[in-house]
Short mmCIF file of C-alpha atoms and ligand atoms in Angstrom, two decimals:
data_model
loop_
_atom_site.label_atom_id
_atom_site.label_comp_id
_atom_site.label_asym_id
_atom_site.label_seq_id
_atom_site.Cartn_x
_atom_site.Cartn_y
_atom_site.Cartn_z
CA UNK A 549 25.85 -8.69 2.75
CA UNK A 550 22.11 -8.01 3.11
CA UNK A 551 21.12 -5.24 5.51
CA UNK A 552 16.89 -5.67 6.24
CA UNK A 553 14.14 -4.25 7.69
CA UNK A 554 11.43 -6.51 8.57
CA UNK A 555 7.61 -5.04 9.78
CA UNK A 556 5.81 -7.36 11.68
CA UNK A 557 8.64 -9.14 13.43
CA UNK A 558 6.79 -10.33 16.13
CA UNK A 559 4.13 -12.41 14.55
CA UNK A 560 3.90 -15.89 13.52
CA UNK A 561 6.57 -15.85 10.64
CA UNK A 562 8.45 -12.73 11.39
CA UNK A 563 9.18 -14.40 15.42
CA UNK A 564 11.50 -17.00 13.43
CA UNK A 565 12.31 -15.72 10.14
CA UNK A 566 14.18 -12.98 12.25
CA UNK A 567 16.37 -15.60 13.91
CA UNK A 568 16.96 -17.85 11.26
CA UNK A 569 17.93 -14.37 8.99
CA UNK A 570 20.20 -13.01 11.77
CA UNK A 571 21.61 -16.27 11.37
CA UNK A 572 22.55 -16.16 7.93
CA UNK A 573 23.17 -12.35 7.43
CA UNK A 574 24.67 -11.45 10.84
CA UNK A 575 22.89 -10.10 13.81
CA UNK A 576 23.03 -6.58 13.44
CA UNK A 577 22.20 -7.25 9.71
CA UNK A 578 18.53 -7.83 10.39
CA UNK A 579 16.34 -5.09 11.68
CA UNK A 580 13.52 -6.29 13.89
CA UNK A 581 10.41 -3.86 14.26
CA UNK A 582 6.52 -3.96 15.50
CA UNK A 583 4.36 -2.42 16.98
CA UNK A 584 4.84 -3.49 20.06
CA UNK A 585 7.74 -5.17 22.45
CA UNK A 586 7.04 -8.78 23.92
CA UNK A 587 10.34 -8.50 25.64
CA UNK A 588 11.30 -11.86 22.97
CA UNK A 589 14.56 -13.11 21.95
CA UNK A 590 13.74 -11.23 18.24
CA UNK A 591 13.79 -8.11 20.46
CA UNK A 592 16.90 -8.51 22.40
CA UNK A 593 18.67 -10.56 20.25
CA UNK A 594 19.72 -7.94 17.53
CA UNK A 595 18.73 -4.29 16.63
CA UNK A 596 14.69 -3.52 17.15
CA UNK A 597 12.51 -0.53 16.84
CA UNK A 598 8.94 -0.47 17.12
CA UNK A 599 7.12 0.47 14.14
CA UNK A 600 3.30 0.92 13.25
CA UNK A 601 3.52 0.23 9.55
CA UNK A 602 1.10 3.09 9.13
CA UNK A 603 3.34 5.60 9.87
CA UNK A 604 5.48 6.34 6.72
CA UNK A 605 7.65 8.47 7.71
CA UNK A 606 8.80 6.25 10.79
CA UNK A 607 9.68 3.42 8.37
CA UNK A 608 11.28 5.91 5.76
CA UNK A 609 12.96 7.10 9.25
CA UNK A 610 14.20 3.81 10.44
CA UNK A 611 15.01 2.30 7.07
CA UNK A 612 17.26 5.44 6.05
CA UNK A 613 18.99 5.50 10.10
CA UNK A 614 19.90 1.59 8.96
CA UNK A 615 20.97 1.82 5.49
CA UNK A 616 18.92 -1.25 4.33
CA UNK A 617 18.64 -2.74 1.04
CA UNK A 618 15.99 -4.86 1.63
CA UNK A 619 12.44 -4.60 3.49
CA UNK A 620 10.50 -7.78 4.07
CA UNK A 621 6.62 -6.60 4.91
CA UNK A 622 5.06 -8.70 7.06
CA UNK A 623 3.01 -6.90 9.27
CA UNK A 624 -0.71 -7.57 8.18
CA UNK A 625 -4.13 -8.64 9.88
CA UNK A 626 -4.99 -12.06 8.80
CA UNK A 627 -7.98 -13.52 7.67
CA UNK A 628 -10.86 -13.91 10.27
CA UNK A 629 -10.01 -10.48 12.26
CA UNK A 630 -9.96 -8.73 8.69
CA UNK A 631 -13.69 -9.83 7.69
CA UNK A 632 -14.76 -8.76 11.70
CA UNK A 633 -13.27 -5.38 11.16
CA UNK A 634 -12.70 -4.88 7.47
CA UNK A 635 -12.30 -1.00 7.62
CA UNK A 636 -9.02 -1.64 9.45
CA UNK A 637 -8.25 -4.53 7.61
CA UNK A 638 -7.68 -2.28 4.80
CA UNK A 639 -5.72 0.93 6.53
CA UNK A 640 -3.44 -1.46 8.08
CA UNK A 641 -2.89 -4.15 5.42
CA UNK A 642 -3.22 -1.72 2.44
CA UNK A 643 -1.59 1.47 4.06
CA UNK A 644 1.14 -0.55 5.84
CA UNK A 645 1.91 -2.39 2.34
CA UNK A 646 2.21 1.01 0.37
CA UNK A 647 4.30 2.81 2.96
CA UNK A 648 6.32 -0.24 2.83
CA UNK A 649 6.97 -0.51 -0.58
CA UNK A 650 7.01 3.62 -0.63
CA UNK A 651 10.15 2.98 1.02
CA UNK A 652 11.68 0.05 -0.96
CA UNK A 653 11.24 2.56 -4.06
CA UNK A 654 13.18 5.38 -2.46
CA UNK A 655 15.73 3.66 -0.93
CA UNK A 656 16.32 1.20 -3.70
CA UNK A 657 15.74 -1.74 -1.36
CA UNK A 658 14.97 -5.18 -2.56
CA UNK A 659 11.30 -6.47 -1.19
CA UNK A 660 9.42 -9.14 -0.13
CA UNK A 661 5.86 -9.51 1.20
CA UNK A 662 3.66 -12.90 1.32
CA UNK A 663 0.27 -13.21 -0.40
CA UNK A 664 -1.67 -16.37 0.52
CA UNK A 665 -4.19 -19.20 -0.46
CA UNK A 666 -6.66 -15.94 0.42
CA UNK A 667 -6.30 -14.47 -2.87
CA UNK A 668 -8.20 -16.98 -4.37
CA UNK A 669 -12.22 -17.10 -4.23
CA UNK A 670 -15.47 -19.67 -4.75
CA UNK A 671 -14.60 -18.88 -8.65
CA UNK A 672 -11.19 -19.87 -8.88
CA UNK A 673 -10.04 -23.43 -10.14
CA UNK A 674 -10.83 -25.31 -6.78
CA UNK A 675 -8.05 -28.25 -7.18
CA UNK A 676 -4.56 -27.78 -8.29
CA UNK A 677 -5.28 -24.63 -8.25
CA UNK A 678 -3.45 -23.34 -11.25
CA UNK A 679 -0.72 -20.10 -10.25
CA UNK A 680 -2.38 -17.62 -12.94
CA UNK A 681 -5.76 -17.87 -12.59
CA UNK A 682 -9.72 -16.36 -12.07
CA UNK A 683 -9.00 -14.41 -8.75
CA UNK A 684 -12.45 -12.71 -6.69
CA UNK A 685 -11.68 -13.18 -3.41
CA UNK A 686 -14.97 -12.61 -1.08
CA UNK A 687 -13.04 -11.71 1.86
CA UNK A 688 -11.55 -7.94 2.66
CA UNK A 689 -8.23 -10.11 3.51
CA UNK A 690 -8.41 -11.28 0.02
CA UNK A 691 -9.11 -8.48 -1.62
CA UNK A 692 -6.14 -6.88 0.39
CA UNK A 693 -4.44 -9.58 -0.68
CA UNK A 694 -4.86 -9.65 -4.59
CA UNK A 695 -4.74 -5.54 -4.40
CA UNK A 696 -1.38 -6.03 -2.72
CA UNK A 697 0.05 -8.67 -5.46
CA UNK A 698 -1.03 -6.02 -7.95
CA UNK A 699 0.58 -3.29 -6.53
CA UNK A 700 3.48 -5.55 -6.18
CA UNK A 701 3.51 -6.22 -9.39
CA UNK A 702 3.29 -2.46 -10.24
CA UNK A 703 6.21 -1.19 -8.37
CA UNK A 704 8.40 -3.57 -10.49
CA UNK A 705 7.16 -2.57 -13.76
CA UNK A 706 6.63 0.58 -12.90
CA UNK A 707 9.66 2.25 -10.66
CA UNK A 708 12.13 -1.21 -11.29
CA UNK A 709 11.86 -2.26 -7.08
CA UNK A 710 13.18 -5.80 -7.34
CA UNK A 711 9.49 -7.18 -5.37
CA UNK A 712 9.26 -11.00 -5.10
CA UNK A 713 6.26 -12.95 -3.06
CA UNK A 714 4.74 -16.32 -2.38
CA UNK A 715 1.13 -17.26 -1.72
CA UNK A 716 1.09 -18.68 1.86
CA UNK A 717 -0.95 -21.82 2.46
CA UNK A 718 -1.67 -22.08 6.47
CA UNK A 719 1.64 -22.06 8.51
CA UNK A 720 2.22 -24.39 11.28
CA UNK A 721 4.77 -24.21 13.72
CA UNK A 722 5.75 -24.08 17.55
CA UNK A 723 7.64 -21.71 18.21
CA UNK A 724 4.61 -18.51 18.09
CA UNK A 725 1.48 -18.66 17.47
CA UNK A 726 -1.15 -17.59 14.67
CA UNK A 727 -3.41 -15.38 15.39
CA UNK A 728 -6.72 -14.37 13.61
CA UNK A 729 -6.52 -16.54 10.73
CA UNK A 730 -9.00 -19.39 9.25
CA UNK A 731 -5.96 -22.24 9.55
CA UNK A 732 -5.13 -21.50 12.80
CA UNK A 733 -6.91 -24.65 13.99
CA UNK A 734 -4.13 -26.69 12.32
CA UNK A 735 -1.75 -25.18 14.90
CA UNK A 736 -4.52 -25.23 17.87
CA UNK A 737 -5.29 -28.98 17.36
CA UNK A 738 -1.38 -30.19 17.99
CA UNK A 739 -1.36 -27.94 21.14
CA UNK A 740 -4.93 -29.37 22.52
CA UNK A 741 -3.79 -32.63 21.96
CA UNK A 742 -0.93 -32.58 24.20
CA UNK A 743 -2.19 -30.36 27.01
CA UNK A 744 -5.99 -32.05 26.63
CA UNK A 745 -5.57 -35.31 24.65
CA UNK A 746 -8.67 -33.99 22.98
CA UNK A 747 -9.99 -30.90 20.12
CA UNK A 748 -12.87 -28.90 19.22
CA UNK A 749 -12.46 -28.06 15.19
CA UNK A 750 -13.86 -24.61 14.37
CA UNK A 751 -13.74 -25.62 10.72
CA UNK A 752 -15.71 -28.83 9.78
CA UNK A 753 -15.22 -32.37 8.72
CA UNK A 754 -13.98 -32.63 5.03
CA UNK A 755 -12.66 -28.88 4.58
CA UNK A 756 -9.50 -29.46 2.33
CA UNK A 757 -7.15 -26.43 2.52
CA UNK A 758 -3.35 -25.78 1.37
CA UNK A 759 -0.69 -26.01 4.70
CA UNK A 760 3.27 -25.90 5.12
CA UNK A 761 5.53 -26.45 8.47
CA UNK A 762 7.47 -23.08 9.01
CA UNK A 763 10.57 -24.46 8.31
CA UNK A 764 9.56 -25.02 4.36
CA UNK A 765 7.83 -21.67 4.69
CA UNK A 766 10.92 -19.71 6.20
CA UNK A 767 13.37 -21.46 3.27
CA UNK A 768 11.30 -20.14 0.79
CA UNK A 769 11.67 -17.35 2.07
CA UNK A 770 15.09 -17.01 1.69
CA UNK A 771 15.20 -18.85 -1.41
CA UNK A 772 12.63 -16.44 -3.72
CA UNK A 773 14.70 -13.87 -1.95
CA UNK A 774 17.91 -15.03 -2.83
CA UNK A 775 16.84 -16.09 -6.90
CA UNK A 776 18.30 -14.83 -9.48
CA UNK A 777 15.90 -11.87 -10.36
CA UNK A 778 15.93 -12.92 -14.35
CA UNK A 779 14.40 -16.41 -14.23
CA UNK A 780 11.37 -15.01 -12.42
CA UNK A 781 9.02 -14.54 -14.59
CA UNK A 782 6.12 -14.19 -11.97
CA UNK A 783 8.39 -12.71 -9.46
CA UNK A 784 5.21 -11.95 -6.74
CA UNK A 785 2.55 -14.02 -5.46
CA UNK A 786 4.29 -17.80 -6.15
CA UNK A 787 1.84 -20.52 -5.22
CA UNK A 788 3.38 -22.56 -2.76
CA UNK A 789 2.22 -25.39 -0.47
CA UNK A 790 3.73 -28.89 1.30
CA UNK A 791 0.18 -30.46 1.86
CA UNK A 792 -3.35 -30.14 2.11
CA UNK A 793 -6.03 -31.87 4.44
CA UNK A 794 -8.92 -31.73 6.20
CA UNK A 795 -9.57 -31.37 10.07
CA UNK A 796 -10.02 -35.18 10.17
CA UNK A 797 -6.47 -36.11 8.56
CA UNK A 798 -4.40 -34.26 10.55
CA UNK A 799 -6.86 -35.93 13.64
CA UNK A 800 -6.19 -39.17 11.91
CA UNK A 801 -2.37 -38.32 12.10
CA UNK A 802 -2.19 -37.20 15.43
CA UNK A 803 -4.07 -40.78 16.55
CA UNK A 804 -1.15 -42.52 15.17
CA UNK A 805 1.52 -40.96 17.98
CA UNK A 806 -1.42 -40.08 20.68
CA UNK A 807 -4.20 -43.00 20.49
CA UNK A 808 -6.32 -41.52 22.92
CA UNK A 809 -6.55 -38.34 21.15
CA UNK A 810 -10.39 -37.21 20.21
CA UNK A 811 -11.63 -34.61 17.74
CA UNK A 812 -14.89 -33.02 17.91
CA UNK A 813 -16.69 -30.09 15.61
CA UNK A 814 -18.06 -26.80 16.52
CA UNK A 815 -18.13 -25.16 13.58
CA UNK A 816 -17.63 -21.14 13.11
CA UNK A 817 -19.83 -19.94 10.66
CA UNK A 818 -17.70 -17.38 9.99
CA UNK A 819 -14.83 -19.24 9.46
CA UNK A 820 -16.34 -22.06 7.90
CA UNK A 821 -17.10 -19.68 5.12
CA UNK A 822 -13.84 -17.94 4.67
CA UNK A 823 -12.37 -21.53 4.25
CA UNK A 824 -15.16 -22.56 1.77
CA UNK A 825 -14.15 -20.00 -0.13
CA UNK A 826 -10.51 -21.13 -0.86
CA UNK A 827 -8.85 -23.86 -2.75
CA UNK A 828 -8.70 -27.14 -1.72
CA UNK A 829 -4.80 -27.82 -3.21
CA UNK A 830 -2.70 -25.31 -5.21
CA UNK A 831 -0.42 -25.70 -8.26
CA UNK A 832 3.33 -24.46 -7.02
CA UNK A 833 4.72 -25.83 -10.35
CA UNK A 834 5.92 -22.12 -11.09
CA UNK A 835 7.24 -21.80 -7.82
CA UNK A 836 9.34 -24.90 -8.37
CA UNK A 837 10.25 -24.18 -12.16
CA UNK A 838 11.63 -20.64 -11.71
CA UNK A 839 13.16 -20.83 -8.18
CA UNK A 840 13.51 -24.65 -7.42
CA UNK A 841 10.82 -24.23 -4.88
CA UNK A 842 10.58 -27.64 -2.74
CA UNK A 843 8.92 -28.28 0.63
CA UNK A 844 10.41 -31.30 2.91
CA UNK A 845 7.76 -31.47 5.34
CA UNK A 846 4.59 -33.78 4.63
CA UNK A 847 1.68 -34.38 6.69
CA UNK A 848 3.91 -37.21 8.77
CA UNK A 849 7.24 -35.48 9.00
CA UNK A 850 5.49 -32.53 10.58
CA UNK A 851 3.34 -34.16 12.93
CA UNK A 852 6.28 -36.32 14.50
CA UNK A 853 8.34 -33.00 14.74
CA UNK A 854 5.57 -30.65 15.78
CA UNK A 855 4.37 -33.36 18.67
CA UNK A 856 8.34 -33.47 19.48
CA UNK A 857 8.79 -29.82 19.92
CA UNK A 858 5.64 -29.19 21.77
CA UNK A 859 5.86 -31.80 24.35
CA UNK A 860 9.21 -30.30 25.15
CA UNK A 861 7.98 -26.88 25.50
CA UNK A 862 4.64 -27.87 27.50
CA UNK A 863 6.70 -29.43 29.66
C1 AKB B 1917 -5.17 -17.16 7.43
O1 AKB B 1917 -5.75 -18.22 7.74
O2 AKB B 1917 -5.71 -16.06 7.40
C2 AKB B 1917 -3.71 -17.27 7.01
C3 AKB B 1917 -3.59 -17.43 5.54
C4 AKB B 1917 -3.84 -18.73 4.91
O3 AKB B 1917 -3.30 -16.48 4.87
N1 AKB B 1917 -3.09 -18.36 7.70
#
């Protein structure tokens, strides 16, 4: 039985990875920890310390006090707050990642942290983005990004930690909320439309970018995690994605179960250029090949579920 630590528990992915992990590998089995306390079910649910992934010695502290094997790093600023405050961006999303895996090495744990569609830049392969590939990210999240799939990658060949990691496309789900990132909007729009019947897209007509509903994203997860370690051959940094569209399909999509529903454009500037800079679809054949990878969530699936969900929670 697994014994983990995750960082950045109450975020986006860590708010249901916990549950669904607690799930699987017994409550007390799955550390919780962040830097703050919402007061959640991830906090009272099961053991949880708060953590700023900065401090090194807390996490050796708390990892040694809980005898985990493995740490699952997801505490990280995403995308658009990175490139407004890019000095932090780096401390936290660099520091936190090298304390974390700091820790993995001396305490033998196994690891996981994600990478995303961020680690690619306006030079890289634009469709079908290929998994090895040019990689010159223009954002500081990217850079953090391709620096931390390196040092992944280092701490394997180097000290033997058993590190594993996908790229992320844009996450959607309904249970919390992104926050700070350039696909956020894809989560935003499915809210506006039931509260507001109607949408203002910060990112403009025709952008293309990589997406996934949580639930694909949390069974990878698991899945990478649960591989056996010698048929990885990439081992960190898997492209993976379940679908890729622009503001105006997932509009178009939404139409279909709310007619009424209207989209309009404001574009950011700022964000508008992050997502210019990414790929429009990515190549997860490797993902699928050494790990049987496979997303069951499409464009239409999610939409019917995510509308679902919501309208019960809006209630
Ligand atoms: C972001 O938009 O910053 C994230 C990501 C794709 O890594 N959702």
């Amino acid at each position: 039985m697994k014994k983990i630590l995750v960082t950045g528990s109450l975020g986006q992915i860590g708010t249901e990875l916990v549950t669904k992990m607690r799930g699987i590998y017994g409550s007390d089995n799955v550390i919780a920890t962040d830097i703050r306390d919402n007061g959640s079910t991830v906090v009272k649910e099961g053991p949880f310390e708060i953590l700023d992934v900065t401090d090194a010695s807390k996490m050796h502290e708390l990892a040694k006090k809980y005898k985990v094997d493995t740490i699952v790093h997801l505490a990280a600023l995403l995308s658009a707050t990175a490139e407004k405050n890019p000095l932090l961006a780096w401390n936290l999303n660099m520091g936190g990642l090298v304390n974390a895996l700091e820790t993995a090495r001396e305490l033998n744990c196994q690891f996981f942290t994600p990478s995303s569609i961020g680690a690619f830049g306006p030079s890289t392969p634009k469709d079908q983005t290929p998994q090895d590939t040019i990689q010159r990210p223009t954002t500081m999240y990217g850079v953090n990004k391709v620096s931390g799939e390196l040092l992944c990658d280092y701490y394997f060949y180097k000290f033997g930690v058993d590190t594993r990691g996908v790229r992320f496309p844009g996450l959607i789900s309904y249970v919390a909320q992104p926050g700070g990132g350039t696909t956020d909007y894809a989560v935003e729009i499915y809210y506006e439309a039931i509260k507001s019947g109607r949408y203002t897209s910060y990112i403009g007509e025709g952008t293309k970018m990589d997406m996934m509903y949580m639930p694909d994203a949390l069974n990878a997860i698991i899945q990478l995690m649960e591989a056996d370690s010698a048929k990885l051959v990439h081992r960190n940094a898997f492209n993976i994605t379940a679908m890729s569209f622009a503001p105006e399909e997932i509009a178009a999509e939404i139409k279909k179960h709310i007619p009424q529903f209207e989209m309009s454009y404001n574009v950011d500037p700022a964000r508008q250029a992050i997502a210019d800079s990414w790929p429009n679809s990515i190549d997860p054949t490797a993902a699928k090949e050494e790990w049987g990878f496979k997303a069951d969530y499409d464009l239409g699936k999610m939409t019917v579920d995510m509308l679902d969900k919501l309208k019960a929670k809006l209630k």
